Coordinates of C-alpha atoms in Angstrom, one line a residue:
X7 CA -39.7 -105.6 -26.7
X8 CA -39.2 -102.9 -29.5
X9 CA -38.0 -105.5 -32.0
X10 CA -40.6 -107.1 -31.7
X11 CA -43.2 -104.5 -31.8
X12 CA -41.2 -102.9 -34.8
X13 CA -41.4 -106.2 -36.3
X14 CA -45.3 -105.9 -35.8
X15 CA -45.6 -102.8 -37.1
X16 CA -43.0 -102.8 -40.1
X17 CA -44.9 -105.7 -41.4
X18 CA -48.3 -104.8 -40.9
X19 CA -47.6 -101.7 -43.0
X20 CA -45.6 -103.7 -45.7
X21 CA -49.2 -105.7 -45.9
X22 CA -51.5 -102.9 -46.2
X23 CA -49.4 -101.1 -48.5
X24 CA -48.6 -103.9 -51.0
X25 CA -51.9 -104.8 -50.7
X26 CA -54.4 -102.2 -50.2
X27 CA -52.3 -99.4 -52.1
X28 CA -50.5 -101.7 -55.3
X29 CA -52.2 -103.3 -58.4
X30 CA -49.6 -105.9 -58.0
X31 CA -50.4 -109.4 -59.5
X32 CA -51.1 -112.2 -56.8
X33 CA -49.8 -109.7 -54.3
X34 CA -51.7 -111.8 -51.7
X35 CA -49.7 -114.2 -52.3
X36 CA -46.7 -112.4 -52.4
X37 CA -47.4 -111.0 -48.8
X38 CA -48.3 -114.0 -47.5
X39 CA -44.9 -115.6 -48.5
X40 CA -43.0 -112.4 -47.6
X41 CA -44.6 -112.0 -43.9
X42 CA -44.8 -115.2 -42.8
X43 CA -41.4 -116.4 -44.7
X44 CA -39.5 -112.7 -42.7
X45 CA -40.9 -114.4 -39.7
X46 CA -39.9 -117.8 -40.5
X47 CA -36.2 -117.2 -40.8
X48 CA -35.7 -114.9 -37.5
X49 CA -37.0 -118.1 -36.0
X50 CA -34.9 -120.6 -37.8
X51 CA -32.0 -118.4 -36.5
X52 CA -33.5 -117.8 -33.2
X53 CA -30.8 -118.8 -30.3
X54 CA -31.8 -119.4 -26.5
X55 CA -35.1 -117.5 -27.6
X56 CA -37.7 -119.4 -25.1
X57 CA -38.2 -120.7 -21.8
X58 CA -37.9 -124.6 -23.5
X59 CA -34.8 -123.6 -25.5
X60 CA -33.0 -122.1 -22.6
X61 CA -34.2 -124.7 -19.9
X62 CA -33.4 -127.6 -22.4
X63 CA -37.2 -128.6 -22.9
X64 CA -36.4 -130.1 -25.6
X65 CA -33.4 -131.1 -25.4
X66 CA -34.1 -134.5 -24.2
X67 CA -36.0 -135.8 -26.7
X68 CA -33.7 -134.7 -29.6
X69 CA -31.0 -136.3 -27.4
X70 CA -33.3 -139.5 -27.3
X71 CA -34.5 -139.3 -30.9
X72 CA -30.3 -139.1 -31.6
X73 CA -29.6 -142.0 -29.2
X74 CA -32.3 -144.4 -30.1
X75 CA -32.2 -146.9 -33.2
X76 CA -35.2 -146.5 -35.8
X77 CA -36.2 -149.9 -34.9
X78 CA -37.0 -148.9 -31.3
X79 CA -38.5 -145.9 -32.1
X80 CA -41.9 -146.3 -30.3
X81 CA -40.3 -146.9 -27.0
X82 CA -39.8 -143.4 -26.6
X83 CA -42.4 -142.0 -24.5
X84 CA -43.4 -138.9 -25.7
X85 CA -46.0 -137.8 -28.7
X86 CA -45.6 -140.2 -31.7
X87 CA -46.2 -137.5 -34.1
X88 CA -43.8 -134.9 -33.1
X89 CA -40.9 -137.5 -32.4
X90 CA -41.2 -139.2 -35.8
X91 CA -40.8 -135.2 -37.4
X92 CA -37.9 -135.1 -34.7
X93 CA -36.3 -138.2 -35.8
X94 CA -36.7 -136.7 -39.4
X95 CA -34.9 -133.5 -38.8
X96 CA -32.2 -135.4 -37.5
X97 CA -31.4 -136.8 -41.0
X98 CA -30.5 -133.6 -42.2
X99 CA -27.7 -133.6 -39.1
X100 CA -27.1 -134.1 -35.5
X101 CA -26.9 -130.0 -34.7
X102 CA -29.7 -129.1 -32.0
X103 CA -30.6 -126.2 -34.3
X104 CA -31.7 -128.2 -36.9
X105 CA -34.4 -129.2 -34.6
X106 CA -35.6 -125.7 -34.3
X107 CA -35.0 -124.7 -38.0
X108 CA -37.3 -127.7 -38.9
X109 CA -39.9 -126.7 -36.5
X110 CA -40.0 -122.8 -37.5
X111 CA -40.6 -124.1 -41.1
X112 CA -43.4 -126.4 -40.3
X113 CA -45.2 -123.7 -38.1
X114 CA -44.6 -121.2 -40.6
X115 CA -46.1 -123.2 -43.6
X116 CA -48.9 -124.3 -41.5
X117 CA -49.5 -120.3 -40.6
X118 CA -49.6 -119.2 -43.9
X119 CA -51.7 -121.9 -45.2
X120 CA -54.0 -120.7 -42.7
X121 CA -53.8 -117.4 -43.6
X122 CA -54.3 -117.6 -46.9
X123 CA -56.9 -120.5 -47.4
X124 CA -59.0 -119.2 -44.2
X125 CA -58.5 -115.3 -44.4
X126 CA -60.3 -113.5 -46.8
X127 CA -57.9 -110.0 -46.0
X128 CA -54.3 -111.6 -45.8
X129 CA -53.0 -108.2 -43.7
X130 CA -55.8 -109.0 -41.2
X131 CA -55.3 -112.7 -40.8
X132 CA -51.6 -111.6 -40.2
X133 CA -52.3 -108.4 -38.2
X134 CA -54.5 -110.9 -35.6
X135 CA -52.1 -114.0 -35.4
X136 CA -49.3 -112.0 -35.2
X137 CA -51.1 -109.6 -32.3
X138 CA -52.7 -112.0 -30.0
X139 CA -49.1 -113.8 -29.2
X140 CA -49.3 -117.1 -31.8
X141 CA -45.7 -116.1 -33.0
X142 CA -44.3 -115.6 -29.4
X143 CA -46.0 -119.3 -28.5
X144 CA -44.5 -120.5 -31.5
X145 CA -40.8 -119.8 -29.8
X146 CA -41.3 -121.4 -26.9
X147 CA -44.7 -123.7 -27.0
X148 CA -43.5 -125.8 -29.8
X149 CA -46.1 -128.5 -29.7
X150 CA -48.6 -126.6 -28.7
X151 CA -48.7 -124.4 -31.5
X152 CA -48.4 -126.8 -34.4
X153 CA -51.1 -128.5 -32.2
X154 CA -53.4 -125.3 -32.8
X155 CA -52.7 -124.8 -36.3
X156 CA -53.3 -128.0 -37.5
X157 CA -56.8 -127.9 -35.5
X158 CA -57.5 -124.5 -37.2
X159 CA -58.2 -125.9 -40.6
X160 CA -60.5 -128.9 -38.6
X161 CA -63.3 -126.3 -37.6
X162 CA -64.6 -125.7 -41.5
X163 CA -65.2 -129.2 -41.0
X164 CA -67.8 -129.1 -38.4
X165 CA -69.3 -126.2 -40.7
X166 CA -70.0 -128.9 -43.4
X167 CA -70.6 -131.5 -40.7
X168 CA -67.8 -133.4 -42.0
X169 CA -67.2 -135.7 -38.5
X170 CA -64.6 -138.3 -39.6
X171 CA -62.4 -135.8 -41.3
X172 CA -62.6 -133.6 -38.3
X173 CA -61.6 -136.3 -36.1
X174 CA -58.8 -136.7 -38.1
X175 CA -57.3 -134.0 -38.1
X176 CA -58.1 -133.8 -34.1
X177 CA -56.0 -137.1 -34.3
X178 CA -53.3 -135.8 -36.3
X179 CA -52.7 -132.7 -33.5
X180 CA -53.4 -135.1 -30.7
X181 CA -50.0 -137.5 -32.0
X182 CA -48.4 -133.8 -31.9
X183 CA -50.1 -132.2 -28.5
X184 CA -51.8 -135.1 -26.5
X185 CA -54.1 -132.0 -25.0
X186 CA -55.7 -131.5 -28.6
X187 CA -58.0 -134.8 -27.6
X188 CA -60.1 -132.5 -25.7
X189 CA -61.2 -131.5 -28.9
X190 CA -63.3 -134.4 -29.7
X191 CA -66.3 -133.4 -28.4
X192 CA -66.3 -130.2 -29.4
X193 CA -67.3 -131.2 -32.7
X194 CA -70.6 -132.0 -30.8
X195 CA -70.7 -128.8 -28.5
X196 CA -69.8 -126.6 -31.3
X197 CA -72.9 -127.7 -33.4
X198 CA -75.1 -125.9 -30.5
X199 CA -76.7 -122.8 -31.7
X200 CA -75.3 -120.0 -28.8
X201 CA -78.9 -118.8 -27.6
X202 CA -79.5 -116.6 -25.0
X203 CA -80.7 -119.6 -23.0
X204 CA -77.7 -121.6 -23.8
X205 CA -75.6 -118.7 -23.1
X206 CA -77.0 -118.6 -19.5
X207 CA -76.4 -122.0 -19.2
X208 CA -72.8 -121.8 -19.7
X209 CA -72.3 -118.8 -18.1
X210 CA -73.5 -120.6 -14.8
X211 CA -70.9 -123.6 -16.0
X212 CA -67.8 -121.1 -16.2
X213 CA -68.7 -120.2 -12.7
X214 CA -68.7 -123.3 -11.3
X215 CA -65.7 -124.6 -13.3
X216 CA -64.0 -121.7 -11.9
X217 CA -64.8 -121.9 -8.4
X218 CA -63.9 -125.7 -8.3
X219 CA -61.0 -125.9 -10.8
X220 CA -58.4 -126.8 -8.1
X221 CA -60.2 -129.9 -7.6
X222 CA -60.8 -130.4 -11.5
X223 CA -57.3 -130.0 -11.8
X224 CA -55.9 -131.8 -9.5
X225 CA -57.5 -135.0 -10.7
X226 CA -56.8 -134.2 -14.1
X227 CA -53.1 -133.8 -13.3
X228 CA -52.7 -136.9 -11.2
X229 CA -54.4 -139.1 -13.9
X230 CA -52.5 -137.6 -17.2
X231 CA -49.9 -135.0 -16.0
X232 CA -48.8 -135.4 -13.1
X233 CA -45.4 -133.5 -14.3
X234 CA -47.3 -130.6 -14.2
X235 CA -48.1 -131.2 -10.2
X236 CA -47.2 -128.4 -7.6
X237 CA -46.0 -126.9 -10.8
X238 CA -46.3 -122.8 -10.6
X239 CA -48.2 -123.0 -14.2
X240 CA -51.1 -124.5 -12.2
X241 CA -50.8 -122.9 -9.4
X242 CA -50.6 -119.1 -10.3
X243 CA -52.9 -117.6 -13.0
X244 CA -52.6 -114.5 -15.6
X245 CA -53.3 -111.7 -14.2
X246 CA -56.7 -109.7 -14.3
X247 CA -55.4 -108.1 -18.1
X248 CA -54.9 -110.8 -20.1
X249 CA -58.8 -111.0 -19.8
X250 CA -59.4 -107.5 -21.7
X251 CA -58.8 -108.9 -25.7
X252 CA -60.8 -112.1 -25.2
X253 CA -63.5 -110.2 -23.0
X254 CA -63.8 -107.6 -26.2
X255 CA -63.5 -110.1 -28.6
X256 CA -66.8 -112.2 -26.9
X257 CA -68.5 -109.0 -26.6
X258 CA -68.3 -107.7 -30.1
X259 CA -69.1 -111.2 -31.7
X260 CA -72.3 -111.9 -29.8
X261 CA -73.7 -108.6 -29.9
X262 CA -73.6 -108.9 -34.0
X263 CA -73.8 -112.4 -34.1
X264 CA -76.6 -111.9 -36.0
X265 CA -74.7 -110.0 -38.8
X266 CA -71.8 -112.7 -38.6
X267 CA -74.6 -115.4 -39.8
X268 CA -76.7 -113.4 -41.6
X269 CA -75.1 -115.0 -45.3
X270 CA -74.2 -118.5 -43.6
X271 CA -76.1 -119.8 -40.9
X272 CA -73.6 -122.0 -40.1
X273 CA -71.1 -119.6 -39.3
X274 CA -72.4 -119.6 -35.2
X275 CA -69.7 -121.9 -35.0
X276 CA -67.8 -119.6 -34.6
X277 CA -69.3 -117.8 -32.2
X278 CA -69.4 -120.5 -30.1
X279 CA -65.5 -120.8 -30.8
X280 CA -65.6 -117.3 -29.3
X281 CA -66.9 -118.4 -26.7
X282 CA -64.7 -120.8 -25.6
X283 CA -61.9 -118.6 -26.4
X284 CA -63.3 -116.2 -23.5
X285 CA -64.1 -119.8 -21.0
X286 CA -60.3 -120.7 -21.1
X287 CA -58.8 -117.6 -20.3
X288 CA -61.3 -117.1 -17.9
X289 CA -60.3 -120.2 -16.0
X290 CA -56.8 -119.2 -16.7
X291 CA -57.2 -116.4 -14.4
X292 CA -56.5 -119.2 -11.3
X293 CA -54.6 -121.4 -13.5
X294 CA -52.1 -120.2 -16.4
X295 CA -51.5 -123.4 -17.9
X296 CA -55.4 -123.3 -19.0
X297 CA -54.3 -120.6 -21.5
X298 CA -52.7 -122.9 -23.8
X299 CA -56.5 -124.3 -24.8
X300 CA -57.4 -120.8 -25.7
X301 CA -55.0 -121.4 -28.9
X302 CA -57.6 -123.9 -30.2
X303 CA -60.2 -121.2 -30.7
X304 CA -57.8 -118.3 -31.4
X305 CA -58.2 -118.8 -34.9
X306 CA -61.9 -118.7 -34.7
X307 CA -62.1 -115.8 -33.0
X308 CA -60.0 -114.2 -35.7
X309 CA -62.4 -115.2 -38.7
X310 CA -65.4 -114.6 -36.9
X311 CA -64.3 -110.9 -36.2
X312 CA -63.1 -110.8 -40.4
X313 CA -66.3 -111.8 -41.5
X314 CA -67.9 -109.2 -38.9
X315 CA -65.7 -106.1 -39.8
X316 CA -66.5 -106.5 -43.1
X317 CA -69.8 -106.8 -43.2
X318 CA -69.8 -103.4 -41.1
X319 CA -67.9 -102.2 -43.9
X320 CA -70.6 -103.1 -46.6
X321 CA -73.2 -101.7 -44.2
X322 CA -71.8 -98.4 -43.8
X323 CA -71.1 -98.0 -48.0
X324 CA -74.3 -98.7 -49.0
X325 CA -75.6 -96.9 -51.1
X326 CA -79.6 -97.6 -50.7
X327 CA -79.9 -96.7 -47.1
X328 CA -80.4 -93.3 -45.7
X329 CA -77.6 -90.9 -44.4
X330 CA -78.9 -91.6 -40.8
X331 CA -78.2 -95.3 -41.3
X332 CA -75.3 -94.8 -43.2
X333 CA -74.0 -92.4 -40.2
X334 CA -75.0 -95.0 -37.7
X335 CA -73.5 -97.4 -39.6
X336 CA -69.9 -95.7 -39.8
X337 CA -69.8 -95.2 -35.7
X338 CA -71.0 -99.1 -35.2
X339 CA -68.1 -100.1 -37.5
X340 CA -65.5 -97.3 -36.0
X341 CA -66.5 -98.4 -32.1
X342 CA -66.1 -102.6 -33.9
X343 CA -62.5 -101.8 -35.5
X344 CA -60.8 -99.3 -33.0
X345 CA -62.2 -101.5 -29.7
X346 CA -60.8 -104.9 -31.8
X347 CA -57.2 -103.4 -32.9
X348 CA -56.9 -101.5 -29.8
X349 CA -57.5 -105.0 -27.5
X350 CA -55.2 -106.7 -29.8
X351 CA -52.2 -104.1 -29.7
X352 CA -52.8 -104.2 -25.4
X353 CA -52.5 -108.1 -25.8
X354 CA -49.2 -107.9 -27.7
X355 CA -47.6 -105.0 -25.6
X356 CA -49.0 -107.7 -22.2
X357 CA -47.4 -110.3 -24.0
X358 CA -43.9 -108.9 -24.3
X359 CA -44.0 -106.5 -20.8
X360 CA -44.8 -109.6 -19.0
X361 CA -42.4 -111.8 -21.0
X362 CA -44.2 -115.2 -20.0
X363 CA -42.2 -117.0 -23.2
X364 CA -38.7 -115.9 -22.3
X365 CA -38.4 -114.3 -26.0
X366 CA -36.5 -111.3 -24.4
X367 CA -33.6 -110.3 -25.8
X368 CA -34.2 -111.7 -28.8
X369 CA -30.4 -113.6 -30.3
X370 CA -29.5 -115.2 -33.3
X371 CA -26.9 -118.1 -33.1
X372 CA -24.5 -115.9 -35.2
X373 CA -24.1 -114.3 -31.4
X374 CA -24.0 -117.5 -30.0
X375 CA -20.6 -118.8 -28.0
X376 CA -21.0 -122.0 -30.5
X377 CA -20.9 -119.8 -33.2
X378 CA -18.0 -118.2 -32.6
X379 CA -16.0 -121.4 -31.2
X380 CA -17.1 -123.0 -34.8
X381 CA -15.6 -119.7 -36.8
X382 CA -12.4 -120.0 -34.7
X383 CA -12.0 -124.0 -35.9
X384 CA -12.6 -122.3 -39.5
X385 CA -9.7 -120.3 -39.5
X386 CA -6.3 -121.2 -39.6
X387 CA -3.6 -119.2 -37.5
X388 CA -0.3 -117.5 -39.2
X389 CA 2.1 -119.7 -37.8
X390 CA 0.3 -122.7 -38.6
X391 CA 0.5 -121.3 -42.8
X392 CA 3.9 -120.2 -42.5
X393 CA 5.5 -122.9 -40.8
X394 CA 6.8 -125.0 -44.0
X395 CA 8.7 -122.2 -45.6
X396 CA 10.1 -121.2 -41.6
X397 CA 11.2 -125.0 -41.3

């Protein structure tokens, strides 16, 4: 647990520093790269880190993917998408850890494109995916994750109203995470303007979700995955704590969703991405598999509250208000920033105290019993070397 919130913290302050306290040319860049490259190779070097590393979750398809001619390739049942980058990575060799160096790559380029491209403070973007758990997913909840980033760069699209490139990229995560399919309509849903009315309305629809999920579920599972049946995922739900960051998060960004659109309208997509960030891990209070949605919106959540924060900022530097609304506007953006960092730093201490991705201890395959029977093989013994001039 304190690696990782070292980690955390080392690079958050390496962020702020280079970039907050340096003149340094294209030092965005140069964070970006160093923070998300750092994190990158602890991953690529990761070893029985996860619950699907150590229970061999995917250990059968790269056993499948090594077993099964090119030819045949579609008779493997599993996401088309992910297997084809599988059977990729298995050019480069037939070690499993290839599998997981590939992977770490792809989710890290895919992070910092995000990052960069989406975040207008690079330390932030960083300070939020790193806080709210996407890195610990990213060790265990392989799929998932690239799922979640490749749908993060699909919601500008429903900003321009860009349908058929939206559904593409929905398509794209879908061949990697069947589950990113629910997405299709939320191109539509998004598009609604969060009123008070419509807020109600779905307020009244989280309740009844939530009182009737087992049945939901059930038939959901029995239909598509019905692996996940009697499984303790369904079953069991987070507890009551995992609901503080997304309940703060909602909170802030409706109260001032005014302030989030007030320069682009269309920015109340967000919002409503807020919103649904807060629905799943409601309903992920029965169920805990129901979290892994909430990875969809994450990303949303995390620009809407940028955009926010710094307009708070502007509001409270003016220089053409009064000193009463400056004042006011210093404790409004104080109470935003300290409630905000404060539910994200609780998320990640939940995250790691509850250890729900098996990332603790944290091992590198340079402590691994394969690593050390390879080293042996390397070296040869004495009497091996002497044994010409002795004969």
């Amino acid at each position: 647990m304190v690696f990782y919130l070292s980690l955390f913290g080392a690079v958050t302050l390496f962020g702020y520093l280079l970039c907050n306290k340096t003149k340094l040319k294209h030092r965005d860049i140069i964070f970006v790269l160093s923070a998300v490259g750092f994190l990158c190779f602890l991953s690529c070097i990761r070893y029985d880190v996860g619950f699907d590393y150590s229970y061999g979750g995917y250990t059968g398809l790269w056993n499948k993917v090594l077993s099964t001619p090119f030819s045949q390739f579609f008779t493997i049942d599993d996401e088309p998408g992910f297997t084809l980058f599988t059977y990729f990575l298995s050019l480069f060799g037939k070690n499993y850890q290839i599998f997981y160096i590939g992977n770490s790559i792809l989710i890290a380029i895919l992070a910092g494109l995000f990052i960069y491209r989406e975040c207008g403070d690079k330390v932030w973007g960083f300070f939020m995916l790193y806080g709210l758990g996407m890195y610990y997913c990213s060790m265990n909840l392989i799929r998932q994750t690239i799922a979640a980033l490749i749908f993060a760069f699909a919601i500008p699209m429903v900003k321009k109203k860009k349908p058929i490139p939206y559904m593409l990229l929905v398509l794209l995560a879908s061949t990697v995470h069947k589950s990113a399919l629910l997405m299709i309509p939320f191109y539509f849903i998004l598009q609604i303007r969060l009123t008070k009315a419509v807020l109600a309305v779905y307020m009244a629809a989280t309740l009844g979700i939530f009182l009737t999920s087992d049945i939901i579920l059930k038939i959901v599972t029995k239909l598509w995955y019905g692996n996940y049946m009697g499984s303790i995922y369904l079953d069991f739900g987070n507890d009551w704590y995992y609901m503080i960051a997304c309940t703060v998060f909602f909170a802030v960004i409706y109260i001032y969703r005014d302030r989030i659109c007030s320069q682009d309208v269309r920015n109340h997509i967000y919002i409503n991405c807020a919103f649904f960030y807060f629905f799943f891990w409601i309903i992920s209070w029965k169920h805990m598999l129901i979290d892994r949605f909430t990875m969809y919106f994450e990303t949303s959540v995390i620009i809407a509250l940028y955009i926010l924060i710094k307009r708070l900022y502007n509001e409270k530097n003016a220089i053409d208000s009064s000193a009463k609304e400056r004042s006011y506007a210093r404790k409004r953006y104080a109470s935003v920033v300290v409630s905000v960092a404060v539910s994200v730093i609780i998320m990640n201490v939940i995250y790691l105290m509850d250890d729900g991705h098996g990332i603790i201890p944290y091992n590198t395959i340079f402590n691994s019993e394969e690593y050390r029977i390879y080293c042996e093989s390397l070296s040869v013994p004495d009497s091996i070397t002497m044994a010409p001039e002795i004969l």
